[in-house]
PDB file of C-alpha atoms in Angstrom:
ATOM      1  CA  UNK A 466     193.603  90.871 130.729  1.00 74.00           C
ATOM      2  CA  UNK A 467     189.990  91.130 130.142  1.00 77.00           C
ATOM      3  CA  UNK A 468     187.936  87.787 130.006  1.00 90.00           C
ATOM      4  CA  UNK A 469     184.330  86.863 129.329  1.00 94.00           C
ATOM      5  CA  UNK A 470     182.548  85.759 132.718  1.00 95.00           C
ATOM      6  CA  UNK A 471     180.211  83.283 133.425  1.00 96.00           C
ATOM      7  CA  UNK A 472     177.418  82.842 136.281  1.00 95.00           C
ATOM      8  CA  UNK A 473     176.858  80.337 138.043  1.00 95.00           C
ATOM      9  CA  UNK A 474     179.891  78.182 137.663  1.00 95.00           C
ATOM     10  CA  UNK A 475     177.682  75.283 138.469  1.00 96.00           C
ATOM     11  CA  UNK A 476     173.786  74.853 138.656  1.00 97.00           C
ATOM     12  CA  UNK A 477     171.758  72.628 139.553  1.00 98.00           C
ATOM     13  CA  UNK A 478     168.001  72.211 138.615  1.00 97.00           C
ATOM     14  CA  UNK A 479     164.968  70.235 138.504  1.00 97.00           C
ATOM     15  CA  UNK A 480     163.868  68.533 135.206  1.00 97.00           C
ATOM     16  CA  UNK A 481     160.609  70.816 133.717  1.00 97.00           C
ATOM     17  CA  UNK A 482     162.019  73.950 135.553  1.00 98.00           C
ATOM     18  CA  UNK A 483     163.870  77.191 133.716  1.00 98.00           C
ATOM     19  CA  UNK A 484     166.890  78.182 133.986  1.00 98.00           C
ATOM     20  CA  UNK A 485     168.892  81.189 133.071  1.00 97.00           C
ATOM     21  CA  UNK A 486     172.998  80.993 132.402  1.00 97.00           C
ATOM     22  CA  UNK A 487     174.860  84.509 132.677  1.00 97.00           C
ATOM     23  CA  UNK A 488     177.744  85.448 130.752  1.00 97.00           C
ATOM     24  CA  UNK A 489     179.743  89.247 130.596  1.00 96.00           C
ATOM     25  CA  UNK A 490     181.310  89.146 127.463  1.00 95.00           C
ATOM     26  CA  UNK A 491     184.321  90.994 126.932  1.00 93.00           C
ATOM     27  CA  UNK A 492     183.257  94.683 127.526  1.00 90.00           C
ATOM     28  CA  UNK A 493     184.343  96.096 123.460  1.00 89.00           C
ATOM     29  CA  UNK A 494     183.405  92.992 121.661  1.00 92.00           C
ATOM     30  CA  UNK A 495     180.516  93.040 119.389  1.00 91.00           C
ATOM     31  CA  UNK A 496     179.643  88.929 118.519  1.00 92.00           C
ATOM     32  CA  UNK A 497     178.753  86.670 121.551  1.00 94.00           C
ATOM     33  CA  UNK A 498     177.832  83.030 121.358  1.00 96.00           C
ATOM     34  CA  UNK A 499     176.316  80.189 123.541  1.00 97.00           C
ATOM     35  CA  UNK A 500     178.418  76.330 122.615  1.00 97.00           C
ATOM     36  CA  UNK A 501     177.686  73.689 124.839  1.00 97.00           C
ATOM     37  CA  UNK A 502     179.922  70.550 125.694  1.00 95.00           C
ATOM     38  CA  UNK A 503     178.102  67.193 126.649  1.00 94.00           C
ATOM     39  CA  UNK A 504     180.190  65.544 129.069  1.00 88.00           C
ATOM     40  CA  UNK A 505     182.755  63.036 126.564  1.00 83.00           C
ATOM     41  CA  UNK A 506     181.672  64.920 123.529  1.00 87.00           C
ATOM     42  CA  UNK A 507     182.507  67.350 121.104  1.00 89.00           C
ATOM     43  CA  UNK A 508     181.665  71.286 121.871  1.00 94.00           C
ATOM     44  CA  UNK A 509     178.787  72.206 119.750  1.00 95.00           C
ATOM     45  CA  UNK A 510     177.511  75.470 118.391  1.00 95.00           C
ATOM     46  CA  UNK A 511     174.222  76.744 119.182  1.00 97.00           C
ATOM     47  CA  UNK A 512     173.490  80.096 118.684  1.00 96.00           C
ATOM     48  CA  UNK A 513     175.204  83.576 117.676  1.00 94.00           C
ATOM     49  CA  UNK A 514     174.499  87.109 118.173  1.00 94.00           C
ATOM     50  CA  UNK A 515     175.248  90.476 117.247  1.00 91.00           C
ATOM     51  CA  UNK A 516     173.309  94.094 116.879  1.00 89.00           C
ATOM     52  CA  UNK A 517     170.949  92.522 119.079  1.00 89.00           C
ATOM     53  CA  UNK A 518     169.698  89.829 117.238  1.00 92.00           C
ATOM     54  CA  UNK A 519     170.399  86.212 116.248  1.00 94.00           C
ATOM     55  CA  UNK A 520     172.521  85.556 113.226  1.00 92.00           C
ATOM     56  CA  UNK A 521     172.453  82.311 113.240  1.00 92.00           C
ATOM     57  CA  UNK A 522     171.372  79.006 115.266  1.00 94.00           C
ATOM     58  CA  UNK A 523     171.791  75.345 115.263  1.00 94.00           C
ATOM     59  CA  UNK A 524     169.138  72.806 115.199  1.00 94.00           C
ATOM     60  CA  UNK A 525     169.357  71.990 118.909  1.00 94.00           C
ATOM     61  CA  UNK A 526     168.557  75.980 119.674  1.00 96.00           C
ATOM     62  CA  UNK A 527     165.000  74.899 119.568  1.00 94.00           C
ATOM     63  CA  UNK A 528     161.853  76.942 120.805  1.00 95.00           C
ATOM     64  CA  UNK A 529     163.231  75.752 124.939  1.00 96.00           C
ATOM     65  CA  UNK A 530     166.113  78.028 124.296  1.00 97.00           C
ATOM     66  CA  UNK A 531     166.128  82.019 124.104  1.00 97.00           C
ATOM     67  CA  UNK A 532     168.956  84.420 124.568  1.00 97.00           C
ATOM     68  CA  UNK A 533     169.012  87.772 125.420  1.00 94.00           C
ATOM     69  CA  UNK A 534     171.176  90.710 125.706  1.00 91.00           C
ATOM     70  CA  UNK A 535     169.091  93.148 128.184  1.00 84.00           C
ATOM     71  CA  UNK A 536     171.264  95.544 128.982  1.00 84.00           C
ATOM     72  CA  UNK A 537     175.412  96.621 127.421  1.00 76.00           C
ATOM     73  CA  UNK A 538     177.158  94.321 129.373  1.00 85.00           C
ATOM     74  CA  UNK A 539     174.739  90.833 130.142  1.00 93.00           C
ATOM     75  CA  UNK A 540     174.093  88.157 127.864  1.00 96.00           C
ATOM     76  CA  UNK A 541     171.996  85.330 129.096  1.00 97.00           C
ATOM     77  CA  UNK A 542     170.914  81.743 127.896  1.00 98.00           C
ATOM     78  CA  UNK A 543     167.481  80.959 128.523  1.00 98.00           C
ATOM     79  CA  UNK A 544     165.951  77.340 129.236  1.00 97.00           C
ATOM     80  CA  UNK A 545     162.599  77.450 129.703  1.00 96.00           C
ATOM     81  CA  UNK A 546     161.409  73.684 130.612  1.00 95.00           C
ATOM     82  CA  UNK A 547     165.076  71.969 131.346  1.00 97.00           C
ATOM     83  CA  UNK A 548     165.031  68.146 130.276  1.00 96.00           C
ATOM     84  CA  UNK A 549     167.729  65.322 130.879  1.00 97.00           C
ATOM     85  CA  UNK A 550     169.389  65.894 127.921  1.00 96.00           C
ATOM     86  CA  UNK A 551     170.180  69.707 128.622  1.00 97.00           C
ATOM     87  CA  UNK A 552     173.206  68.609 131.126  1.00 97.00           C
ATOM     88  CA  UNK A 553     176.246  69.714 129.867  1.00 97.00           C
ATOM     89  CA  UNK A 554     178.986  72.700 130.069  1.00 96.00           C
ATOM     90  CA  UNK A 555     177.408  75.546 128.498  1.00 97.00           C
ATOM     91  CA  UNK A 556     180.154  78.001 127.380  1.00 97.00           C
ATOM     92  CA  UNK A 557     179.533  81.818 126.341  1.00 97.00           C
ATOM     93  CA  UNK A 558     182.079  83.353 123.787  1.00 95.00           C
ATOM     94  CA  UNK A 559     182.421  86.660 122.689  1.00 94.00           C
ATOM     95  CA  UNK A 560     184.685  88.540 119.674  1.00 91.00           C
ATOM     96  CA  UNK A 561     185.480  91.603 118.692  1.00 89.00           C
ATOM     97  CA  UNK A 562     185.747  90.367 114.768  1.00 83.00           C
ATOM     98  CA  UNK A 563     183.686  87.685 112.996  1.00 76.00           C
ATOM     99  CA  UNK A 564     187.052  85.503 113.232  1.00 81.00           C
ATOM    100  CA  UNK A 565     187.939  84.351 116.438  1.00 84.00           C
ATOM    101  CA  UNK A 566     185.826  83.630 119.792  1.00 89.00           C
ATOM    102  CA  UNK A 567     187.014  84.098 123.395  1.00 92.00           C
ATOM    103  CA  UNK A 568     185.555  81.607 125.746  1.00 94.00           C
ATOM    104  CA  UNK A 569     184.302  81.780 129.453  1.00 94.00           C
ATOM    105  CA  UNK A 570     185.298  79.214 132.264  1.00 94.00           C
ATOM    106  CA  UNK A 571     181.660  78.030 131.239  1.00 95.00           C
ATOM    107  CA  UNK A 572     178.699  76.980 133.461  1.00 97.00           C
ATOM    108  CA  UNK A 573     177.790  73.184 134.537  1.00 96.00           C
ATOM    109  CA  UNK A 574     173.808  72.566 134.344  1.00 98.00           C
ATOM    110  CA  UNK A 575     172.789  69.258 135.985  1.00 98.00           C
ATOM    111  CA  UNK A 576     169.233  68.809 135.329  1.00 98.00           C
ATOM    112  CA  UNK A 577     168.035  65.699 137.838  1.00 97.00           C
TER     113      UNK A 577
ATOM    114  CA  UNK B 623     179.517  71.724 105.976  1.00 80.00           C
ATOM    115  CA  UNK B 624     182.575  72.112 107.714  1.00 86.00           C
ATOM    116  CA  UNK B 625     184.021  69.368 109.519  1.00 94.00           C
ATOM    117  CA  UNK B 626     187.012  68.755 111.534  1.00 97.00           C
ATOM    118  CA  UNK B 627     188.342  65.396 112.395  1.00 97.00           C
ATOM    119  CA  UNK B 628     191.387  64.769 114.983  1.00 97.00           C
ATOM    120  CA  UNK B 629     192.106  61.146 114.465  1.00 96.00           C
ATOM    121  CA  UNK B 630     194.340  60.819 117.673  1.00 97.00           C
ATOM    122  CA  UNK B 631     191.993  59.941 120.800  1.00 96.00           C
ATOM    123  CA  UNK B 632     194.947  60.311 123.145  1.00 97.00           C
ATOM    124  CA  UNK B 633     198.543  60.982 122.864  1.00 98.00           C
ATOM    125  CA  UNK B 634     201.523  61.064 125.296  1.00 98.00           C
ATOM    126  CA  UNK B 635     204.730  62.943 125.673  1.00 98.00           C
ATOM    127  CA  UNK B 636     207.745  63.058 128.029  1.00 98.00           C
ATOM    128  CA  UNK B 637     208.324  66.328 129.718  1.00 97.00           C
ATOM    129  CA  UNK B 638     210.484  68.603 128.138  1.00 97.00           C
ATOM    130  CA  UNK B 639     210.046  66.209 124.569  1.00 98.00           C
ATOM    131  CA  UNK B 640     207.916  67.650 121.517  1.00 98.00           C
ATOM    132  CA  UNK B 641     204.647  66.163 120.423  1.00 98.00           C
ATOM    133  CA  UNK B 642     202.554  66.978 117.271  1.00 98.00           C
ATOM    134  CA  UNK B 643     198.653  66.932 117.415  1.00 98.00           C
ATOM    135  CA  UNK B 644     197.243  65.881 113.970  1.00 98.00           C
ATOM    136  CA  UNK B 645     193.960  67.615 112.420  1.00 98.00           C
ATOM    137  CA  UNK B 646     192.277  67.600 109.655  1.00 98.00           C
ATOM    138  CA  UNK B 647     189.279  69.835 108.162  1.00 97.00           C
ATOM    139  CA  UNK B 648     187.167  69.962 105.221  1.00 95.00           C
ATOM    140  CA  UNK B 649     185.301  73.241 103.635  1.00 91.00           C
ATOM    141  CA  UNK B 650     183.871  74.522 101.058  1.00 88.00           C
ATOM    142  CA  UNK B 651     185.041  78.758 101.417  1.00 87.00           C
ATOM    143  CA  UNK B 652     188.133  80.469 100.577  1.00 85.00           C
ATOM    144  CA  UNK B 653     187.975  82.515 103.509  1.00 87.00           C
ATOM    145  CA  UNK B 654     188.184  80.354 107.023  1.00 92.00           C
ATOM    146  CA  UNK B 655     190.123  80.663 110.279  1.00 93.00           C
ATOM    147  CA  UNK B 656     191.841  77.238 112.030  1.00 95.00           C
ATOM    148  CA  UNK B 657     192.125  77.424 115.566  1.00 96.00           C
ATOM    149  CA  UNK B 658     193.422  74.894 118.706  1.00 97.00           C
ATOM    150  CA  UNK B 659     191.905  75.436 121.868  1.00 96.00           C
ATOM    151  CA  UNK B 660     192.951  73.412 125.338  1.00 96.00           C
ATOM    152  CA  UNK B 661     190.841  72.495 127.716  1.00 93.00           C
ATOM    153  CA  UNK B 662     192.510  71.563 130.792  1.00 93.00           C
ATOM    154  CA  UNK B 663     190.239  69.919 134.029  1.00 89.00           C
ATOM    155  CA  UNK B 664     188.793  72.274 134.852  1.00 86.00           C
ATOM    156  CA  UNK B 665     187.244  72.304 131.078  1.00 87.00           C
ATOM    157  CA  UNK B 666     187.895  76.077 130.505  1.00 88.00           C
ATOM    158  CA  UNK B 667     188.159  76.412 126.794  1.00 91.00           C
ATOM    159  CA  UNK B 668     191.367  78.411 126.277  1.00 92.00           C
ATOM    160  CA  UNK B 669     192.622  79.647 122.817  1.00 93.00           C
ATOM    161  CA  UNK B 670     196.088  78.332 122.087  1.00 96.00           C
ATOM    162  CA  UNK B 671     196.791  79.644 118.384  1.00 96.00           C
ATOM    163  CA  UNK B 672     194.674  81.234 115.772  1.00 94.00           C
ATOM    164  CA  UNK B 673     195.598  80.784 111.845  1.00 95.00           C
ATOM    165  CA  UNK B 674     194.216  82.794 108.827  1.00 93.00           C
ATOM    166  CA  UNK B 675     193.736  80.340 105.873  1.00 92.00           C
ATOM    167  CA  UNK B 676     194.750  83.405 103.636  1.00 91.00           C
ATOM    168  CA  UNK B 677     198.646  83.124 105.298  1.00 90.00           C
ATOM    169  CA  UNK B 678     200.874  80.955 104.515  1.00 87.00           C
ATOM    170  CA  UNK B 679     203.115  81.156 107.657  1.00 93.00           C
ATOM    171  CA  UNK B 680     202.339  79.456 109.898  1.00 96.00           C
ATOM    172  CA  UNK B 681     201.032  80.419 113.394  1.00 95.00           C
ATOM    173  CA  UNK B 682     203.424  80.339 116.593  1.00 96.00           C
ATOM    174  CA  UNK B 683     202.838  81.328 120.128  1.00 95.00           C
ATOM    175  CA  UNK B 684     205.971  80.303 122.081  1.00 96.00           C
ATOM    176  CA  UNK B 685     206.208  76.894 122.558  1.00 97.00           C
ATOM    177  CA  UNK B 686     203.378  76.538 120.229  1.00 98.00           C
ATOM    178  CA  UNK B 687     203.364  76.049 116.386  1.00 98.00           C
ATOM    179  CA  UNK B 688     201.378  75.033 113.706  1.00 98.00           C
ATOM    180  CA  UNK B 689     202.287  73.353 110.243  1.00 97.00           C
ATOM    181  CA  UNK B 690     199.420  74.342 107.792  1.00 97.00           C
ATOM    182  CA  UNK B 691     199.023  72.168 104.696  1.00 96.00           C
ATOM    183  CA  UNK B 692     195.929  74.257 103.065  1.00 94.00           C
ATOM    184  CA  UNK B 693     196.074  72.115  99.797  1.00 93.00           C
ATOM    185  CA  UNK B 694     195.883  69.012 102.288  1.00 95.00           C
ATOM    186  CA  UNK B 695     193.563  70.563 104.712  1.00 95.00           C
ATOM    187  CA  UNK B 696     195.736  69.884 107.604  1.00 97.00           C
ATOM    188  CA  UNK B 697     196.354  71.763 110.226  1.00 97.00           C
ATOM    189  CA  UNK B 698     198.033  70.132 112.847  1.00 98.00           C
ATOM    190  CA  UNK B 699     199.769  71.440 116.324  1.00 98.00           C
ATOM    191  CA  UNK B 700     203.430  71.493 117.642  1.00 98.00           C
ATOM    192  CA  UNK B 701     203.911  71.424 121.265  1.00 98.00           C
ATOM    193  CA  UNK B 702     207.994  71.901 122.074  1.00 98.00           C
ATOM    194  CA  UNK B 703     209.520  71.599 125.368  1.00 98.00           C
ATOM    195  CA  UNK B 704     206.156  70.245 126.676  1.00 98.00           C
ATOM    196  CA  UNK B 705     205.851  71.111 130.156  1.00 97.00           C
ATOM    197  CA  UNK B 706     203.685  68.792 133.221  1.00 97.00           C
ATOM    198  CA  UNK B 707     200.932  71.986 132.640  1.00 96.00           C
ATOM    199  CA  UNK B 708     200.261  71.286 128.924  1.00 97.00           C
ATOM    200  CA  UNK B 709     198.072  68.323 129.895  1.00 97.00           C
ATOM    201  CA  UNK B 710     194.650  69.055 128.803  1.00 97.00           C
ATOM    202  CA  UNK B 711     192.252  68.069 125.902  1.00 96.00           C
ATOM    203  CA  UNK B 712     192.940  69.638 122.959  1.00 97.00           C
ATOM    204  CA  UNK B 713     190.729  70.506 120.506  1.00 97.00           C
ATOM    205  CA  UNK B 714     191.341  71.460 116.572  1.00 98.00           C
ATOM    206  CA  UNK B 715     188.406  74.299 115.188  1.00 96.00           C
ATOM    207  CA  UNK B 716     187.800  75.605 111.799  1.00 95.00           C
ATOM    208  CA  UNK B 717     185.734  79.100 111.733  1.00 91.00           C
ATOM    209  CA  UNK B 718     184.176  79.985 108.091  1.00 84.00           C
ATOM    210  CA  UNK B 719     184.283  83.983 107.790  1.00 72.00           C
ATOM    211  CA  UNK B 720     181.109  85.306 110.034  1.00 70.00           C
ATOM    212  CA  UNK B 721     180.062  81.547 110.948  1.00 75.00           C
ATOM    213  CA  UNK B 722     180.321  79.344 113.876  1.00 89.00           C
ATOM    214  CA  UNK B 723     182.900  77.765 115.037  1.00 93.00           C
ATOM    215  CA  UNK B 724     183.014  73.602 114.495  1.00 94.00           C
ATOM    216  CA  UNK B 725     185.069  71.244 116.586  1.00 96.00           C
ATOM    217  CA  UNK B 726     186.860  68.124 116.237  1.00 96.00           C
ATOM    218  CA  UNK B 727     186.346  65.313 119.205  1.00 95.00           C
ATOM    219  CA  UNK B 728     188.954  66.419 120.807  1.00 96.00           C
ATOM    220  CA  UNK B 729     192.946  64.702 121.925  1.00 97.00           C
ATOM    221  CA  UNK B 730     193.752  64.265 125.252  1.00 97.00           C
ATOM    222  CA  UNK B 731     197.331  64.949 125.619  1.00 98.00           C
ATOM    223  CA  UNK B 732     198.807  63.533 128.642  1.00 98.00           C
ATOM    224  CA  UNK B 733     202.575  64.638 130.264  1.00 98.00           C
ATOM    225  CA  UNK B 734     204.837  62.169 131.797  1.00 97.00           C
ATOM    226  CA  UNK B 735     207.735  63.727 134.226  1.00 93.00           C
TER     227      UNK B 735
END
């Protein structure tokens, strides 16, 4: 069954340094999203994405974050100057319709 | 704004018993989508059961039902025959057509043999 895939299951970075999270959504689907999970806390949206732009994004997708889908099959999360407060699970999600969202096993980022 | 609010921090059933997670939602659009996901240790977010607002049956996959009171914006879950495997954190998720998807905090549902 086809999944969405996520790379690197676990990072681990510096505080002030970038970081990039990799996700392969599900190879027909046409919406993708980034949600991240604080650890003990509620999953929260930040930003969708579809015909190669962003449709819509939450107030803690601030200037730090970027996402990009460079080629037909990546989509990436973009940190640029990690802080504390940026550890969490970051999941990608892709759909095929506007209506549902198919998650990936998700990527922990440990800023220290 | 949509919110969704599971009021049950934790719940327990005996192996093989049933157990009903409760949720609640609030929105302002016609045209929404109610979903439980479960999130098991290794905190993998997996899609349990989808429900279109716009149906009135309610959802089932397998062991898995919902009972959908629209007028009462509840939407809660129906685990039968629970098995050790079903213990995970299960979170309740309300989707407005073309939006984002918004979470509740979450039950943990633990499994006794």
């Amino acid at each position: 069954e086809p999944e969405v895939t996520q790379t690197p299951s676990h990072q681990v970075t510096q505080m002030g340094q970038e970081v990039i999270l990799r996700c392969v959504p599900i190879s027909n689907h046409l919406y993708f999203y980034w949600y991240r999970q604080i650890l003990g806390q509620k999953v929260e949206f930040l930003v969708s994405f579809y015909n190669n732009e962003i449709s819509e994004k939450s107030e803690i997708f601030d200037d730090q974050f970027s996402v990009e889908r460079p080629d037909g099959s990546n989509f990436t999360l973009k940190i640029r100057s990690t802080k504390l407060e940026d550890s969490a699970m970051y999941f990608c999600a892709s759909s095929y319709r506007e209506t549902e969202a198919f998650f990936g096993q998700g990527t922990r980022l440990t800023v220290v | 704004a949509q919110t969704v609010t599971q009021s049950q921090p934790e719940m327990s059933v005996q192996e093989a018993e049933t157990v009903t997670l409760s949720c609640t939602y609030d929105t302002s659009e016609s045209d929404y989508y109610l979903f439980w996901y479960k999130q098991p240790p290794s905190r993998q977010m997996i899609l349990v059961i989808r429900q279109e607002a716009y149906k009135q049956q309610n959802a089932t996959e397998n062991r898995f039902s919902v009972n959908f009171q629209k007028a009462a914006k509840s939407f809660s879950l129906k685990i039968s025959d629970s098995q050790l495997g079903d213990a995970a954190m299960y979170f309740c998720a309300s989707m407005e057509y073309g939006n984002k998807l918004v979470f509740g905090a979450g039950t943990i549902l633990r499994v006794k043999s």
